[in-house]
Amino acid sequence: MEEILKTFPQHVCSWLKGAIVYKYQDVWLNEVFLKGTILAQQRFKAHPNDVFLCSFPKGGTTWLKALAFAIITRETFDISTNPLLTNSPHDCIPFLEKELAKVEENQKNSCSLPIATHMHYHCLPDSVITSPDSVVTSNCKIVYIYRNMKDVIVSYYHFVRKLNKIPMENASFEEALDEFCQGISSCGSYWDHILGYWKASLSRPERFLFLKYEDMKNDPTSNVKRLAEFIGRPFTIEEEKANVIEKIIRLCSFENLSNLDVNKSGKHHPEECIAIENRLFFRKAKDGDWKNYFTLEMIEKVDKLIDEKFGGTGLVLK
Ligand code: PAP
């Protein structure tokens, strides 16, 4: 793998003290994502009814994982004993490109949990995206969560900065934004990521559910219901009357999860990666925090990019 890495184009991220990203299948990826992507492409075989939770980093992954886990396990655990109270959402639902062995073990045990991934659509293992006219049709379902692009940029800046232990005064937000707008990040270009899934959904819309972070905040109940129905675990009328949806929303809320001991001081240990402190996945969760960072010039630049990339799609990223 080390030898293969050297063959890909490289970019040095100056604002990140020289961290390197590699271009693979037209996507800039950090070493962890690159190695994980190649391994998943070589080894992973999707089961026809697998459900995938897909997102660009900082698009709402942690929240989506928590909600999907709580929905699926609601008959196994009472809210007061749910593993989400003592485990990070990232330890409840593994990433395909970071925890392949765990994903495969879940599959072997016929576990009904979804599989999470930050991989771009065109990089997914063949068995996930096999076209409908092929002999083996993939019926895998895909839930895709996305968020206002400016808030993703700010969230990404802080996450990566803290991961690399760089204080704010030494990490230029302007440089981070410039790189992001060139499609350079630990997981490539945000617009290509969204558009890859969106374009794929046009020919098989029944396989995709798109959720928007801001919409989920504004109307969690109907979005949690949509999610539960899509993943084949709709709420019964009795459950609705017993306020199960509201209890799940409360369990998975930023306020609840971010105040749990496990998410304040625990660590997430993906295979072959350095451990990540769970608290890094919980920062402010405020819509519009970007206003505290963007200059007028930056707003203009990102808005122009959004108009260029998403015009005509109906996707709202501003
Ligand atoms: P990941 O892709 O690396 O797992 P992801 O969970 O997508 O990260 O993004 C983290 C963002 O979601 C953080 O946003 P912020 O930087 O603007 O604060 C984090 O605070 C927010 N977040 C984490 N958990 C929740 C939650 N339960 N509800 C709403 N937002 C959340």
GROMACS .gro file of C-alpha atoms and ligand atoms in nm:
model
  349
    1MET     CA    1   0.000   0.000   0.000
    2GLU     CA    2   0.283   0.241   0.090
    3GLU     CA    3   0.436   0.189  -0.255
    4ILE     CA    4   0.099   0.242  -0.429
    5LEU     CA    5   0.047   0.568  -0.237
    6LYS     CA    6   0.363   0.717  -0.386
    7THR     CA    7   0.225   0.671  -0.737
    8PHE     CA    8  -0.069   0.910  -0.687
    9PRO     CA    9  -0.053   1.289  -0.739
   10GLN     CA   10   0.007   1.465  -0.407
   11HIS     CA   11  -0.084   1.801  -0.259
   12VAL     CA   12   0.070   1.954   0.052
   13CYS     CA   13  -0.185   2.140   0.268
   14SER     CA   14   0.012   2.440   0.390
   15TRP     CA   15  -0.245   2.555   0.646
   16LEU     CA   16  -0.229   2.206   0.799
   17LYS     CA   17   0.144   2.207   0.869
   18GLY     CA   18   0.218   2.020   0.547
   19ALA     CA   19  -0.033   1.735   0.574
   20ILE     CA   20  -0.048   1.547   0.243
   21VAL     CA   21  -0.354   1.449   0.038
   22TYR     CA   22  -0.349   1.216  -0.263
   23LYS     CA   23  -0.555   1.222  -0.582
   24TYR     CA   24  -0.731   0.892  -0.642
   25GLN     CA   25  -1.010   0.839  -0.895
   26ASP     CA   26  -1.029   1.216  -0.934
   27VAL     CA   27  -1.076   1.276  -0.560
   28TRP     CA   28  -0.827   1.428  -0.314
   29LEU     CA   29  -0.810   1.202  -0.009
   30ASN     CA   30  -0.599   1.187   0.304
   31GLU     CA   31  -0.398   0.873   0.366
   32VAL     CA   32  -0.655   0.710   0.594
   33PHE     CA   33  -0.945   0.759   0.352
   34LEU     CA   34  -0.732   0.659   0.054
   35LYS     CA   35  -0.611   0.332   0.205
   36GLY     CA   36  -0.959   0.256   0.337
   37THR     CA   37  -1.120   0.328   0.001
   38ILE     CA   38  -0.884   0.097  -0.185
   39LEU     CA   39  -0.930  -0.182   0.071
   40ALA     CA   40  -1.310  -0.151   0.065
   41GLN     CA   41  -1.309  -0.155  -0.316
   42GLN     CA   42  -1.099  -0.472  -0.317
   43ARG     CA   43  -1.274  -0.665  -0.042
   44PHE     CA   44  -1.624  -0.545   0.043
   45LYS     CA   45  -1.924  -0.731  -0.095
   46ALA     CA   46  -2.256  -0.561  -0.030
   47HIS     CA   47  -2.558  -0.768   0.062
   48PRO     CA   48  -2.850  -0.677  -0.164
   49ASN     CA   49  -3.048  -0.516   0.118
   50ASP     CA   50  -2.771  -0.330   0.298
   51VAL     CA   51  -2.847   0.028   0.400
   52PHE     CA   52  -2.574   0.292   0.370
   53LEU     CA   53  -2.551   0.622   0.558
   54CYS     CA   54  -2.350   0.847   0.327
   55SER     CA   55  -2.215   1.193   0.390
   56PHE     CA   56  -1.928   1.429   0.332
   57PRO     CA   57  -1.732   1.486   0.657
   58LYS     CA   58  -1.916   1.740   0.876
   59GLY     CA   59  -2.239   1.702   0.680
   60GLY     CA   60  -2.431   1.559   0.979
   61THR     CA   61  -2.286   1.207   1.003
   62THR     CA   62  -2.276   1.176   1.383
   63TRP     CA   63  -2.639   1.282   1.417
   64LEU     CA   64  -2.758   1.054   1.136
   65LYS     CA   65  -2.570   0.756   1.283
   66ALA     CA   66  -2.725   0.818   1.625
   67LEU     CA   67  -3.078   0.850   1.486
   68ALA     CA   68  -3.052   0.541   1.264
   69PHE     CA   69  -2.907   0.338   1.552
   70ALA     CA   70  -3.180   0.451   1.794
   71ILE     CA   71  -3.454   0.377   1.539
   72ILE     CA   72  -3.324   0.028   1.462
   73THR     CA   73  -3.253  -0.074   1.821
   74ARG     CA   74  -3.568   0.073   1.977
   75GLU     CA   75  -3.720  -0.268   2.046
   76THR     CA   76  -3.397  -0.416   2.179
   77PHE     CA   77  -3.314  -0.139   2.422
   78ASP     CA   78  -3.517   0.091   2.636
   79ILE     CA   79  -3.418   0.458   2.587
   80SER     CA   80  -3.258   0.455   2.933
   81THR     CA   81  -3.030   0.162   2.844
   82ASN     CA   82  -2.952   0.249   2.483
   83PRO     CA   83  -2.582   0.193   2.398
   84LEU     CA   84  -2.574   0.551   2.265
   85LEU     CA   85  -2.561   0.661   2.629
   86THR     CA   86  -2.226   0.490   2.680
   87ASN     CA   87  -2.080   0.467   2.327
   88SER     CA   88  -2.005   0.724   2.062
   89PRO     CA   89  -2.245   0.706   1.763
   90HIS     CA   90  -1.928   0.628   1.564
   91ASP     CA   91  -1.873   0.315   1.772
   92CYS     CA   92  -2.236   0.209   1.720
   93ILE     CA   93  -2.230   0.230   1.339
   94PRO     CA   94  -1.892   0.164   1.173
   95PHE     CA   95  -1.744   0.334   0.867
   96LEU     CA   96  -1.687   0.115   0.559
   97GLU     CA   97  -1.351   0.273   0.479
   98LYS     CA   98  -1.222   0.286   0.836
   99GLU     CA   99  -1.363  -0.025   1.003
  100LEU     CA  100  -1.403  -0.285   0.731
  101ALA     CA  101  -1.355  -0.582   0.964
  102LYS     CA  102  -1.633  -0.455   1.194
  103VAL     CA  103  -1.862  -0.396   0.895
  104GLU     CA  104  -1.796  -0.748   0.768
  105GLU     CA  105  -1.855  -0.895   1.111
  106ASN     CA  106  -2.191  -0.717   1.135
  107GLN     CA  107  -2.282  -0.858   0.793
  108LYS     CA  108  -2.178  -1.210   0.898
  109ASN     CA  109  -2.399  -1.186   1.208
  110SER     CA  110  -2.692  -1.069   0.991
  111CYS     CA  111  -2.696  -0.754   1.199
  112SER     CA  112  -2.948  -0.505   1.064
  113LEU     CA  113  -2.734  -0.199   1.130
  114PRO     CA  114  -2.655   0.034   0.840
  115ILE     CA  115  -2.304   0.091   0.707
  116ALA     CA  116  -2.164   0.444   0.714
  117THR     CA  117  -1.932   0.594   0.456
  118HIS     CA  118  -1.774   0.920   0.344
  119MET     CA  119  -1.674   0.763   0.010
  120HIS     CA  120  -1.773   0.946  -0.308
  121TYR     CA  121  -2.047   0.765  -0.499
  122HIS     CA  122  -1.826   0.667  -0.793
  123CYS     CA  123  -1.567   0.522  -0.552
  124LEU     CA  124  -1.811   0.287  -0.376
  125PRO     CA  125  -1.739  -0.085  -0.418
  126ASP     CA  126  -1.903  -0.222  -0.735
  127SER     CA  127  -2.146  -0.439  -0.542
  128VAL     CA  128  -2.305  -0.127  -0.387
  129ILE     CA  129  -2.366   0.051  -0.714
  130THR     CA  130  -2.422  -0.227  -0.967
  131SER     CA  131  -2.647  -0.089  -1.237
  132PRO     CA  132  -3.008  -0.207  -1.261
  133ASP     CA  133  -2.952  -0.373  -1.598
  134SER     CA  134  -2.665  -0.585  -1.471
  135VAL     CA  135  -2.722  -0.951  -1.378
  136VAL     CA  136  -2.686  -0.884  -1.008
  137THR     CA  137  -2.898  -0.586  -0.917
  138SER     CA  138  -2.801  -0.395  -0.609
  139ASN     CA  139  -3.099  -0.286  -0.406
  140CYS     CA  140  -2.886  -0.127  -0.139
  141LYS     CA  141  -3.054   0.178   0.004
  142ILE     CA  142  -2.867   0.501   0.048
  143VAL     CA  143  -2.945   0.774   0.300
  144TYR     CA  144  -2.752   1.089   0.218
  145ILE     CA  145  -2.723   1.380   0.462
  146TYR     CA  146  -2.588   1.721   0.365
  147ARG     CA  147  -2.555   2.064   0.519
  148ASN     CA  148  -2.512   2.432   0.433
  149MET     CA  149  -2.174   2.454   0.261
  150LYS     CA  150  -2.042   2.750   0.462
  151ASP     CA  151  -2.121   2.576   0.792
  152VAL     CA  152  -1.951   2.260   0.664
  153ILE     CA  153  -1.638   2.461   0.581
  154VAL     CA  154  -1.623   2.611   0.932
  155SER     CA  155  -1.696   2.276   1.098
  156TYR     CA  156  -1.432   2.103   0.884
  157TYR     CA  157  -1.175   2.375   0.957
  158HIS     CA  158  -1.211   2.333   1.333
  159PHE     CA  159  -1.227   1.953   1.326
  160VAL     CA  160  -0.915   1.905   1.115
  161ARG     CA  161  -0.730   2.182   1.298
  162LYS     CA  162  -0.801   2.022   1.635
  163LEU     CA  163  -0.721   1.674   1.506
  164ASN     CA  164  -0.381   1.804   1.402
  165LYS     CA  165  -0.345   1.996   1.729
  166ILE     CA  166  -0.304   2.334   1.557
  167PRO     CA  167  -0.423   2.639   1.756
  168MET     CA  168  -0.651   2.880   1.572
  169GLU     CA  169  -0.388   3.154   1.554
  170ASN     CA  170  -0.164   2.918   1.354
  171ALA     CA  171  -0.432   2.785   1.119
  172SER     CA  172  -0.539   3.028   0.849
  173PHE     CA  173  -0.914   3.005   0.786
  174GLU     CA  174  -0.863   3.187   0.457
  175GLU     CA  175  -0.619   2.922   0.332
  176ALA     CA  176  -0.844   2.642   0.452
  177LEU     CA  177  -1.137   2.797   0.265
  178ASP     CA  178  -0.928   2.844  -0.050
  179GLU     CA  179  -0.828   2.479  -0.051
  180PHE     CA  180  -1.183   2.368   0.019
  181CYS     CA  181  -1.303   2.573  -0.278
  182GLN     CA  182  -1.049   2.395  -0.499
  183GLY     CA  183  -1.198   2.061  -0.396
  184ILE     CA  184  -0.903   1.981  -0.173
  185SER     CA  185  -0.985   1.833   0.167
  186SER     CA  186  -0.940   1.504   0.350
  187CYS     CA  187  -1.231   1.377   0.141
  188GLY     CA  188  -1.217   1.575  -0.182
  189SER     CA  189  -1.471   1.818  -0.317
  190TYR     CA  190  -1.795   1.874  -0.128
  191TRP     CA  191  -1.999   1.961  -0.440
  192ASP     CA  192  -1.872   1.657  -0.633
  193HIS     CA  193  -1.960   1.440  -0.334
  194ILE     CA  194  -2.320   1.562  -0.317
  195LEU     CA  195  -2.368   1.571  -0.694
  196GLY     CA  196  -2.237   1.214  -0.736
  197TYR     CA  197  -2.512   1.080  -0.510
  198TRP     CA  198  -2.772   1.320  -0.645
  199LYS     CA  199  -2.708   1.226  -1.009
  200ALA     CA  200  -2.720   0.855  -0.922
  201SER     CA  201  -3.053   0.911  -0.749
  202LEU     CA  202  -3.213   1.046  -1.067
  203SER     CA  203  -3.228   0.703  -1.232
  204ARG     CA  204  -3.317   0.504  -0.915
  205PRO     CA  205  -3.491   0.754  -0.684
  206GLU     CA  206  -3.650   0.476  -0.476
  207ARG     CA  207  -3.304   0.374  -0.353
  208PHE     CA  208  -3.216   0.716  -0.210
  209LEU     CA  209  -3.327   0.935   0.075
  210PHE     CA  210  -3.177   1.284   0.093
  211LEU     CA  211  -3.187   1.457   0.429
  212LYS     CA  212  -3.080   1.812   0.492
  213TYR     CA  213  -2.926   1.895   0.829
  214GLU     CA  214  -3.111   2.228   0.859
  215ASP     CA  215  -3.446   2.070   0.766
  216MET     CA  216  -3.392   1.804   1.031
  217LYS     CA  217  -3.337   2.073   1.289
  218ASN     CA  218  -3.645   2.266   1.182
  219ASP     CA  219  -3.870   1.962   1.168
  220PRO     CA  220  -3.709   1.664   1.337
  221THR     CA  221  -4.031   1.465   1.378
  222SER     CA  222  -4.125   1.431   1.013
  223ASN     CA  223  -3.763   1.377   0.907
  224VAL     CA  224  -3.711   1.102   1.166
  225LYS     CA  225  -4.034   0.941   1.043
  226ARG     CA  226  -3.908   0.958   0.682
  227LEU     CA  227  -3.580   0.802   0.789
  228ALA     CA  228  -3.750   0.520   0.981
  229GLU     CA  229  -3.983   0.440   0.690
  230PHE     CA  230  -3.701   0.445   0.437
  231ILE     CA  231  -3.484   0.206   0.634
  232GLY     CA  232  -3.778  -0.030   0.674
  233ARG     CA  233  -3.852   0.042   1.042
  234PRO     CA  234  -4.161   0.267   1.035
  235PHE     CA  235  -4.318   0.376   1.364
  236THR     CA  236  -4.650   0.218   1.456
  237ILE     CA  237  -4.946   0.429   1.564
  238GLU     CA  238  -4.897   0.292   1.918
  239GLU     CA  239  -4.536   0.406   1.914
  240GLU     CA  240  -4.634   0.751   1.793
  241LYS     CA  241  -4.892   0.775   2.073
  242ALA     CA  242  -4.627   0.667   2.323
  243ASN     CA  243  -4.400   0.952   2.202
  244VAL     CA  244  -4.128   0.714   2.086
  245ILE     CA  245  -4.025   0.953   1.806
  246GLU     CA  246  -3.981   1.242   2.049
  247LYS     CA  247  -3.783   1.020   2.287
  248ILE     CA  248  -3.548   0.918   2.006
  249ILE     CA  249  -3.504   1.280   1.897
  250ARG     CA  250  -3.421   1.377   2.256
  251LEU     CA  251  -3.178   1.087   2.299
  252CYS     CA  252  -2.993   1.182   1.979
  253SER     CA  253  -3.000   1.557   2.030
  254PHE     CA  254  -2.675   1.751   2.034
  255GLU     CA  255  -2.756   1.872   2.385
  256ASN     CA  256  -2.794   1.518   2.517
  257LEU     CA  257  -2.513   1.343   2.330
  258SER     CA  258  -2.253   1.617   2.374
  259ASN     CA  259  -2.304   1.613   2.752
  260LEU     CA  260  -2.251   1.240   2.798
  261ASP     CA  261  -1.926   1.133   2.961
  262VAL     CA  262  -1.838   0.908   2.668
  263ASN     CA  263  -1.861   1.201   2.427
  264LYS     CA  264  -1.680   1.441   2.658
  265SER     CA  265  -1.380   1.226   2.741
  266GLY     CA  266  -1.394   0.899   2.543
  267LYS     CA  267  -1.203   0.809   2.228
  268HIS     CA  268  -1.304   0.650   1.899
  269HIS     CA  269  -1.055   0.387   1.778
  270PRO     CA  270  -1.105   0.299   1.412
  271GLU     CA  271  -0.886   0.019   1.275
  272GLU     CA  272  -0.542   0.134   1.166
  273CYS     CA  273  -0.611   0.500   1.248
  274ILE     CA  274  -0.503   0.715   1.536
  275ALA     CA  275  -0.768   0.740   1.806
  276ILE     CA  276  -0.999   1.041   1.774
  277GLU     CA  277  -1.135   1.213   2.084
  278ASN     CA  278  -1.514   1.184   2.075
  279ARG     CA  279  -1.558   1.545   2.184
  280LEU     CA  280  -1.422   1.659   1.847
  281PHE     CA  281  -1.744   1.540   1.682
  282PHE     CA  282  -1.947   1.780   1.897
  283ARG     CA  283  -1.871   2.150   1.866
  284LYS     CA  284  -2.159   2.401   1.845
  285ALA     CA  285  -2.414   2.251   1.606
  286LYS     CA  286  -2.540   2.604   1.532
  287ASP     CA  287  -2.685   2.693   1.192
  288GLY     CA  288  -2.515   2.999   1.048
  289ASP     CA  289  -2.202   2.986   1.265
  290TRP     CA  290  -2.020   3.064   0.939
  291LYS     CA  291  -2.122   3.430   0.984
  292ASN     CA  292  -1.859   3.453   1.257
  293TYR     CA  293  -1.580   3.360   1.013
  294PHE     CA  294  -1.665   3.473   0.660
  295THR     CA  295  -1.564   3.810   0.514
  296LEU     CA  296  -1.782   3.965   0.241
  297GLU     CA  297  -1.528   3.849  -0.016
  298MET     CA  298  -1.548   3.490   0.113
  299ILE     CA  299  -1.928   3.495   0.103
  300GLU     CA  300  -1.919   3.610  -0.259
  301LYS     CA  301  -1.667   3.345  -0.356
  302VAL     CA  302  -1.856   3.054  -0.197
  303ASP     CA  303  -2.197   3.174  -0.316
  304LYS     CA  304  -2.065   3.194  -0.671
  305LEU     CA  305  -1.932   2.841  -0.644
  306ILE     CA  306  -2.264   2.715  -0.506
  307ASP     CA  307  -2.457   2.882  -0.790
  308GLU     CA  308  -2.222   2.733  -1.049
  309LYS     CA  309  -2.230   2.381  -0.911
  310PHE     CA  310  -2.584   2.345  -0.781
  311GLY     CA  311  -2.783   2.573  -1.013
  312GLY     CA  312  -3.074   2.378  -1.161
  313THR     CA  313  -3.047   2.085  -0.919
  314GLY     CA  314  -3.296   2.208  -0.661
  315LEU     CA  315  -3.035   2.142  -0.390
  316VAL     CA  316  -2.999   2.439  -0.156
  317LEU     CA  317  -2.652   2.473  -0.004
  318LYS     CA  318  -2.662   2.840   0.107
  319PAP     P1  319  -1.811   1.356   1.077
  319PAP     O1  320  -1.855   1.352   0.934
  319PAP     O2  321  -1.664   1.378   1.094
  319PAP     O3  322  -1.861   1.241   1.157
  319PAP     P2  323  -2.032   1.525   1.137
  319PAP     O4  324  -2.102   1.456   1.246
  319PAP     O5  325  -2.087   1.513   1.002
  319PAP     O6  326  -1.877   1.487   1.139
  319PAP     O7  327  -2.025   1.680   1.168
  319PAP     C1  328  -2.003   1.733   1.295
  319PAP     C2  329  -2.097   1.850   1.307
  319PAP     O8  330  -2.226   1.801   1.349
  319PAP     C3  331  -2.052   1.944   1.416
  319PAP     O9  332  -2.101   2.071   1.374
  319PAP     P3  333  -2.033   2.211   1.417
  319PAP    O10  334  -1.887   2.199   1.393
  319PAP    O11  335  -2.099   2.315   1.332
  319PAP    O12  336  -2.066   2.227   1.562
  319PAP     C4  337  -2.124   1.892   1.537
  319PAP    O13  338  -2.137   1.985   1.640
  319PAP     C5  339  -2.258   1.855   1.476
  319PAP     N1  340  -2.331   1.752   1.553
  319PAP     C6  341  -2.279   1.645   1.618
  319PAP     N2  342  -2.375   1.576   1.678
  319PAP     C7  343  -2.492   1.638   1.650
  319PAP     C8  344  -2.628   1.613   1.686
  319PAP     N3  345  -2.661   1.511   1.763
  319PAP     N4  346  -2.722   1.698   1.638
  319PAP     C9  347  -2.689   1.802   1.560
  319PAP     N5  348  -2.563   1.833   1.525
  319PAP    C10  349  -2.464   1.752   1.568
   0.00000   0.00000   0.00000
